Amino acid sequence: MENTFRDQIKLLSRMLFTFFFLFLILIGGLFYLIDNPETFESSKTDSLQDVTEADDKVENTIDLANGFIDDEGMEATIQNCTGCHSAQLVTQNRMSREGWKATIKWMQETQNLWDLGANEELILTYLSKNYAPTKKGRRQNLENIEWYELE
Ligand code: HEC
């Protein structure tokens, strides 16, 4: 009687230990899933792939990764003009060749922009061709307006 009781206690404690162990694995698994939800979400890895593909994609002649117009000289411009500020600071501007040259000179004199060497001609041509001032004497006509009568 004494012996079997002990055996039962041993069996019970082994079972408890096993369940406790399994419980730990379960909790560990749950925490892993919380930290890495993409394990079961294939859509997330898909969109990640889309982003990587967009890096090399050029659509409507705009390079999707940086917003520059795809043309000769774009690479040199990206290399020399996006290190200190965003690409948008460049692409939002419209200047003549002289204007771009003056901006570059200003950055060289005051902002530590390096000597662009042979790339300067390439960059100036690229910028003055693709980011030239739009000559418009007056604003564009409004389009698609729904006119209404004043009462
Ligand atoms: C060494 C750093 C550096 C590099 C490289 C650089 N710039 Fe700049 N640029 C600046 C700083 C600093 C400003 C001022 C930013 C501000 O006002 O917030 C600036 C401003 C500008 C502006 C706005 C000027 C204005 O009047 O508001 C333009 C346009 C510009 N940069 C174009 C370029 C182009 C094109 C190149 C490549 C040839 C270039 N930047 C490379 C530092 C740099």
PDB file of C-alpha atoms and ligand atoms in Angstrom:
ATOM      1  CA  MET A   1       0.000   0.000   0.000  1.00  0.00           C
ATOM      2  CA  GLU A   2       2.753   2.429   1.030  1.00  0.00           C
ATOM      3  CA  ASN A   3       4.739   1.525  -2.051  1.00  0.00           C
ATOM      4  CA  THR A   4       1.935   2.021  -4.553  1.00  0.00           C
ATOM      5  CA  PHE A   5       1.050   5.357  -3.000  1.00  0.00           C
ATOM      6  CA  ARG A   6       4.611   6.513  -3.532  1.00  0.00           C
ATOM      7  CA  ASP A   7       4.553   5.215  -7.068  1.00  0.00           C
ATOM      8  CA  GLN A   8       1.397   7.164  -7.695  1.00  0.00           C
ATOM      9  CA  ILE A   9       2.939  10.364  -6.349  1.00  0.00           C
ATOM     10  CA  LYS A  10       5.993   9.819  -8.558  1.00  0.00           C
ATOM     11  CA  LEU A  11       3.814   9.250 -11.592  1.00  0.00           C
ATOM     12  CA  LEU A  12       1.780  12.335 -10.802  1.00  0.00           C
ATOM     13  CA  SER A  13       4.826  14.552 -10.375  1.00  0.00           C
ATOM     14  CA  ARG A  14       6.286  13.257 -13.639  1.00  0.00           C
ATOM     15  CA  MET A  15       3.033  14.059 -15.398  1.00  0.00           C
ATOM     16  CA  LEU A  16       2.961  17.514 -13.834  1.00  0.00           C
ATOM     17  CA  PHE A  17       6.550  18.102 -14.904  1.00  0.00           C
ATOM     18  CA  THR A  18       5.765  16.981 -18.462  1.00  0.00           C
ATOM     19  CA  PHE A  19       2.694  19.233 -18.675  1.00  0.00           C
ATOM     20  CA  PHE A  20       4.653  22.144 -17.258  1.00  0.00           C
ATOM     21  CA  PHE A  21       7.340  21.556 -19.875  1.00  0.00           C
ATOM     22  CA  LEU A  22       4.801  21.423 -22.716  1.00  0.00           C
ATOM     23  CA  PHE A  23       3.171  24.575 -21.350  1.00  0.00           C
ATOM     24  CA  LEU A  24       6.527  26.377 -21.452  1.00  0.00           C
ATOM     25  CA  ILE A  25       7.041  25.355 -25.097  1.00  0.00           C
ATOM     26  CA  LEU A  26       3.536  26.599 -25.937  1.00  0.00           C
ATOM     27  CA  ILE A  27       4.145  29.970 -24.272  1.00  0.00           C
ATOM     28  CA  GLY A  28       7.527  30.228 -25.985  1.00  0.00           C
ATOM     29  CA  GLY A  29       5.882  29.525 -29.334  1.00  0.00           C
ATOM     30  CA  LEU A  30       3.228  32.165 -28.712  1.00  0.00           C
ATOM     31  CA  PHE A  31       5.831  34.787 -27.872  1.00  0.00           C
ATOM     32  CA  TYR A  32       7.789  33.844 -30.996  1.00  0.00           C
ATOM     33  CA  LEU A  33       4.649  34.325 -33.084  1.00  0.00           C
ATOM     34  CA  ILE A  34       3.927  37.706 -31.519  1.00  0.00           C
ATOM     35  CA  ASP A  35       7.457  38.833 -32.386  1.00  0.00           C
ATOM     36  CA  ASN A  36       7.441  37.305 -35.875  1.00  0.00           C
ATOM     37  CA  PRO A  37       3.863  37.501 -37.187  1.00  0.00           C
ATOM     38  CA  GLU A  38       5.117  37.304 -40.789  1.00  0.00           C
ATOM     39  CA  THR A  39       5.792  33.577 -40.250  1.00  0.00           C
ATOM     40  CA  PHE A  40       2.167  32.870 -41.104  1.00  0.00           C
ATOM     41  CA  GLU A  41       1.396  35.914 -43.239  1.00  0.00           C
ATOM     42  CA  SER A  42       2.689  35.243 -46.718  1.00  0.00           C
ATOM     43  CA  SER A  43       1.105  38.505 -47.952  1.00  0.00           C
ATOM     44  CA  LYS A  44       3.602  40.489 -45.926  1.00  0.00           C
ATOM     45  CA  THR A  45       6.580  38.837 -47.600  1.00  0.00           C
ATOM     46  CA  ASP A  46       4.879  39.475 -50.962  1.00  0.00           C
ATOM     47  CA  SER A  47       4.606  43.213 -50.365  1.00  0.00           C
ATOM     48  CA  LEU A  48       8.197  43.257 -49.187  1.00  0.00           C
ATOM     49  CA  GLN A  49       9.108  41.753 -52.530  1.00  0.00           C
ATOM     50  CA  ASP A  50       7.054  44.434 -54.321  1.00  0.00           C
ATOM     51  CA  VAL A  51       9.024  47.131 -52.561  1.00  0.00           C
ATOM     52  CA  THR A  52      12.318  45.568 -53.604  1.00  0.00           C
ATOM     53  CA  GLU A  53      11.071  45.347 -57.173  1.00  0.00           C
ATOM     54  CA  ALA A  54       9.961  48.987 -57.074  1.00  0.00           C
ATOM     55  CA  ASP A  55      13.553  49.906 -56.270  1.00  0.00           C
ATOM     56  CA  ASP A  56      14.625  49.069 -59.809  1.00  0.00           C
ATOM     57  CA  LYS A  57      11.425  50.051 -61.552  1.00  0.00           C
ATOM     58  CA  VAL A  58      11.096  53.120 -63.722  1.00  0.00           C
ATOM     59  CA  GLU A  59       7.529  54.110 -64.448  1.00  0.00           C
ATOM     60  CA  ASN A  60       6.361  57.045 -66.583  1.00  0.00           C
ATOM     61  CA  THR A  61      10.045  57.968 -66.798  1.00  0.00           C
ATOM     62  CA  ILE A  62      10.147  58.627 -63.052  1.00  0.00           C
ATOM     63  CA  ASP A  63      12.529  56.440 -61.080  1.00  0.00           C
ATOM     64  CA  LEU A  64      10.237  55.059 -58.361  1.00  0.00           C
ATOM     65  CA  ALA A  65      12.959  54.610 -55.767  1.00  0.00           C
ATOM     66  CA  ASN A  66      13.957  58.280 -55.596  1.00  0.00           C
ATOM     67  CA  GLY A  67      11.545  60.354 -57.701  1.00  0.00           C
ATOM     68  CA  PHE A  68      14.086  61.571 -60.238  1.00  0.00           C
ATOM     69  CA  ILE A  69      13.179  61.726 -63.910  1.00  0.00           C
ATOM     70  CA  ASP A  70      14.986  58.900 -65.686  1.00  0.00           C
ATOM     71  CA  ASP A  71      17.417  60.446 -68.133  1.00  0.00           C
ATOM     72  CA  GLU A  72      21.113  60.642 -68.896  1.00  0.00           C
ATOM     73  CA  GLY A  73      22.914  61.995 -65.857  1.00  0.00           C
ATOM     74  CA  MET A  74      20.366  60.749 -63.299  1.00  0.00           C
ATOM     75  CA  GLU A  75      22.834  58.384 -61.624  1.00  0.00           C
ATOM     76  CA  ALA A  76      25.466  61.111 -61.189  1.00  0.00           C
ATOM     77  CA  THR A  77      22.810  63.452 -59.842  1.00  0.00           C
ATOM     78  CA  ILE A  78      21.580  60.879 -57.325  1.00  0.00           C
ATOM     79  CA  GLN A  79      25.135  60.127 -56.235  1.00  0.00           C
ATOM     80  CA  ASN A  80      26.107  63.770 -55.750  1.00  0.00           C
ATOM     81  CA  CYS A  81      22.855  65.447 -54.779  1.00  0.00           C
ATOM     82  CA  THR A  82      21.038  63.216 -52.301  1.00  0.00           C
ATOM     83  CA  GLY A  83      23.729  62.757 -49.660  1.00  0.00           C
ATOM     84  CA  CYS A  84      22.918  65.846 -47.604  1.00  0.00           C
ATOM     85  CA  HIS A  85      19.245  66.414 -48.287  1.00  0.00           C
ATOM     86  CA  SER A  86      16.287  64.629 -49.787  1.00  0.00           C
ATOM     87  CA  ALA A  87      15.831  64.112 -53.502  1.00  0.00           C
ATOM     88  CA  GLN A  88      12.678  66.229 -53.284  1.00  0.00           C
ATOM     89  CA  LEU A  89      14.658  69.325 -52.359  1.00  0.00           C
ATOM     90  CA  VAL A  90      16.221  68.983 -55.804  1.00  0.00           C
ATOM     91  CA  THR A  91      13.206  67.784 -57.815  1.00  0.00           C
ATOM     92  CA  GLN A  92      10.774  70.347 -56.432  1.00  0.00           C
ATOM     93  CA  ASN A  93      12.908  73.129 -57.940  1.00  0.00           C
ATOM     94  CA  ARG A  94      12.750  74.530 -61.454  1.00  0.00           C
ATOM     95  CA  MET A  95      15.770  76.495 -62.620  1.00  0.00           C
ATOM     96  CA  SER A  96      17.647  77.481 -65.719  1.00  0.00           C
ATOM     97  CA  ARG A  97      21.140  76.152 -66.284  1.00  0.00           C
ATOM     98  CA  GLU A  98      22.528  79.346 -64.742  1.00  0.00           C
ATOM     99  CA  GLY A  99      20.195  78.962 -61.788  1.00  0.00           C
ATOM    100  CA  TRP A 100      21.289  75.393 -61.123  1.00  0.00           C
ATOM    101  CA  LYS A 101      24.924  76.389 -61.540  1.00  0.00           C
ATOM    102  CA  ALA A 102      24.477  79.197 -59.011  1.00  0.00           C
ATOM    103  CA  THR A 103      22.742  76.844 -56.555  1.00  0.00           C
ATOM    104  CA  ILE A 104      25.595  74.356 -56.826  1.00  0.00           C
ATOM    105  CA  LYS A 105      28.143  77.170 -56.425  1.00  0.00           C
ATOM    106  CA  TRP A 106      26.244  78.413 -53.376  1.00  0.00           C
ATOM    107  CA  MET A 107      26.310  74.938 -51.816  1.00  0.00           C
ATOM    108  CA  GLN A 108      30.005  74.605 -52.586  1.00  0.00           C
ATOM    109  CA  GLU A 109      30.774  77.933 -50.944  1.00  0.00           C
ATOM    110  CA  THR A 110      28.540  77.613 -47.911  1.00  0.00           C
ATOM    111  CA  GLN A 111      27.502  73.975 -47.427  1.00  0.00           C
ATOM    112  CA  ASN A 112      30.719  72.023 -48.077  1.00  0.00           C
ATOM    113  CA  LEU A 113      29.521  70.587 -51.364  1.00  0.00           C
ATOM    114  CA  TRP A 114      32.531  68.989 -53.048  1.00  0.00           C
ATOM    115  CA  ASP A 115      33.947  69.797 -56.466  1.00  0.00           C
ATOM    116  CA  LEU A 116      31.782  67.886 -58.920  1.00  0.00           C
ATOM    117  CA  GLY A 117      34.563  67.597 -61.495  1.00  0.00           C
ATOM    118  CA  ALA A 118      33.546  66.232 -64.860  1.00  0.00           C
ATOM    119  CA  ASN A 119      30.146  65.315 -63.450  1.00  0.00           C
ATOM    120  CA  GLU A 120      29.192  68.990 -63.133  1.00  0.00           C
ATOM    121  CA  GLU A 121      28.479  69.356 -66.858  1.00  0.00           C
ATOM    122  CA  LEU A 122      26.482  66.112 -66.859  1.00  0.00           C
ATOM    123  CA  ILE A 123      24.460  67.118 -63.798  1.00  0.00           C
ATOM    124  CA  LEU A 124      23.854  70.654 -65.058  1.00  0.00           C
ATOM    125  CA  THR A 125      22.629  69.338 -68.397  1.00  0.00           C
ATOM    126  CA  TYR A 126      20.410  66.785 -66.686  1.00  0.00           C
ATOM    127  CA  LEU A 127      18.919  69.321 -64.276  1.00  0.00           C
ATOM    128  CA  SER A 128      18.427  72.140 -66.759  1.00  0.00           C
ATOM    129  CA  LYS A 129      16.783  69.758 -69.215  1.00  0.00           C
ATOM    130  CA  ASN A 130      14.475  67.929 -66.807  1.00  0.00           C
ATOM    131  CA  TYR A 131      13.944  70.578 -64.140  1.00  0.00           C
ATOM    132  CA  ALA A 132      13.748  73.689 -66.251  1.00  0.00           C
ATOM    133  CA  PRO A 133      11.477  76.605 -65.362  1.00  0.00           C
ATOM    134  CA  THR A 134       8.027  76.266 -66.903  1.00  0.00           C
ATOM    135  CA  LYS A 135       7.408  79.492 -68.767  1.00  0.00           C
ATOM    136  CA  LYS A 136       3.794  80.398 -68.206  1.00  0.00           C
ATOM    137  CA  GLY A 137       2.685  83.995 -68.361  1.00  0.00           C
ATOM    138  CA  ARG A 138      -0.537  83.425 -66.501  1.00  0.00           C
ATOM    139  CA  ARG A 139      -2.040  80.597 -64.572  1.00  0.00           C
ATOM    140  CA  GLN A 140      -3.519  77.631 -66.411  1.00  0.00           C
ATOM    141  CA  ASN A 141      -7.212  77.736 -67.256  1.00  0.00           C
ATOM    142  CA  LEU A 142      -9.393  75.942 -64.740  1.00  0.00           C
ATOM    143  CA  GLU A 143     -10.911  72.753 -66.050  1.00  0.00           C
ATOM    144  CA  ASN A 144     -13.915  70.575 -65.202  1.00  0.00           C
ATOM    145  CA  ILE A 145     -15.776  73.295 -63.385  1.00  0.00           C
ATOM    146  CA  GLU A 146     -19.417  72.974 -62.494  1.00  0.00           C
ATOM    147  CA  TRP A 147     -20.816  76.456 -62.948  1.00  0.00           C
ATOM    148  CA  TYR A 148     -23.905  77.461 -61.044  1.00  0.00           C
ATOM    149  CA  GLU A 149     -26.303  80.390 -61.176  1.00  0.00           C
ATOM    150  CA  LEU A 150     -26.206  82.960 -58.419  1.00  0.00           C
ATOM    151  CA  GLU A 151     -29.628  83.525 -56.939  1.00  0.00           C
TER     152      GLU A 151
HETATM  153  C1  HEC B   1      27.487  68.659 -48.880  1.00  0.00           C
HETATM  154  C2  HEC B   1      26.060  68.608 -48.712  1.00  0.00           C
HETATM  155  C3  HEC B   1      25.199  68.859 -49.945  1.00  0.00           C
HETATM  156  C4  HEC B   1      25.244  68.230 -51.142  1.00  0.00           C
HETATM  157  C5  HEC B   1      26.110  67.061 -51.549  1.00  0.00           C
HETATM  158  C6  HEC B   1      24.249  68.839 -51.979  1.00  0.00           C
HETATM  159  N1  HEC B   1      23.604  69.810 -51.279  1.00  0.00           N
HETATM  160 FE1  HEC B   1      22.029  70.881 -51.930  1.00  0.00          FE
HETATM  161  N2  HEC B   1      21.887  71.780 -50.136  1.00  0.00           N
HETATM  162  C7  HEC B   1      22.705  71.524 -49.046  1.00  0.00           C
HETATM  163  C8  HEC B   1      22.206  72.276 -47.910  1.00  0.00           C
HETATM  164  C9  HEC B   1      22.803  72.237 -46.514  1.00  0.00           C
HETATM  165  C10 HEC B   1      21.074  72.977 -48.361  1.00  0.00           C
HETATM  166  C11 HEC B   1      20.177  73.884 -47.549  1.00  0.00           C
HETATM  167  C12 HEC B   1      19.101  72.982 -46.978  1.00  0.00           C
HETATM  168  C13 HEC B   1      18.033  73.738 -46.302  1.00  0.00           C
HETATM  169  O1  HEC B   1      17.879  74.905 -46.542  1.00  0.00           O
HETATM  170  O2  HEC B   1      17.306  73.087 -45.535  1.00  0.00           O
HETATM  171  C14 HEC B   1      20.902  72.658 -49.751  1.00  0.00           C
HETATM  172  C15 HEC B   1      19.895  73.156 -50.535  1.00  0.00           C
HETATM  173  C16 HEC B   1      19.668  72.809 -51.846  1.00  0.00           C
HETATM  174  C17 HEC B   1      18.607  73.348 -52.669  1.00  0.00           C
HETATM  175  C18 HEC B   1      17.557  74.354 -52.223  1.00  0.00           C
HETATM  176  C19 HEC B   1      18.177  75.721 -52.432  1.00  0.00           C
HETATM  177  C20 HEC B   1      17.225  76.799 -52.027  1.00  0.00           C
HETATM  178  O3  HEC B   1      17.436  77.910 -52.490  1.00  0.00           O
HETATM  179  O4  HEC B   1      16.305  76.519 -51.255  1.00  0.00           O
HETATM  180  C21 HEC B   1      18.724  72.789 -53.894  1.00  0.00           C
HETATM  181  C22 HEC B   1      17.867  73.051 -55.106  1.00  0.00           C
HETATM  182  C23 HEC B   1      19.864  71.894 -53.848  1.00  0.00           C
HETATM  183  N3  HEC B   1      20.392  71.918 -52.579  1.00  0.00           N
HETATM  184  C24 HEC B   1      20.306  71.142 -54.903  1.00  0.00           C
HETATM  185  C25 HEC B   1      21.390  70.288 -54.853  1.00  0.00           C
HETATM  186  C26 HEC B   1      21.956  69.635 -56.007  1.00  0.00           C
HETATM  187  C27 HEC B   1      21.415  69.758 -57.416  1.00  0.00           C
HETATM  188  C28 HEC B   1      22.996  68.898 -55.564  1.00  0.00           C
HETATM  189  C29 HEC B   1      23.928  68.051 -56.391  1.00  0.00           C
HETATM  190  C30 HEC B   1      24.780  68.746 -57.307  1.00  0.00           C
HETATM  191  C31 HEC B   1      23.101  69.103 -54.119  1.00  0.00           C
HETATM  192  N4  HEC B   1      22.116  69.964 -53.738  1.00  0.00           N
HETATM  193  C32 HEC B   1      24.034  68.489 -53.312  1.00  0.00           C
HETATM  194  C33 HEC B   1      23.778  70.677 -49.000  1.00  0.00           C
HETATM  195  C34 HEC B   1      24.157  69.849 -50.017  1.00  0.00           C
END
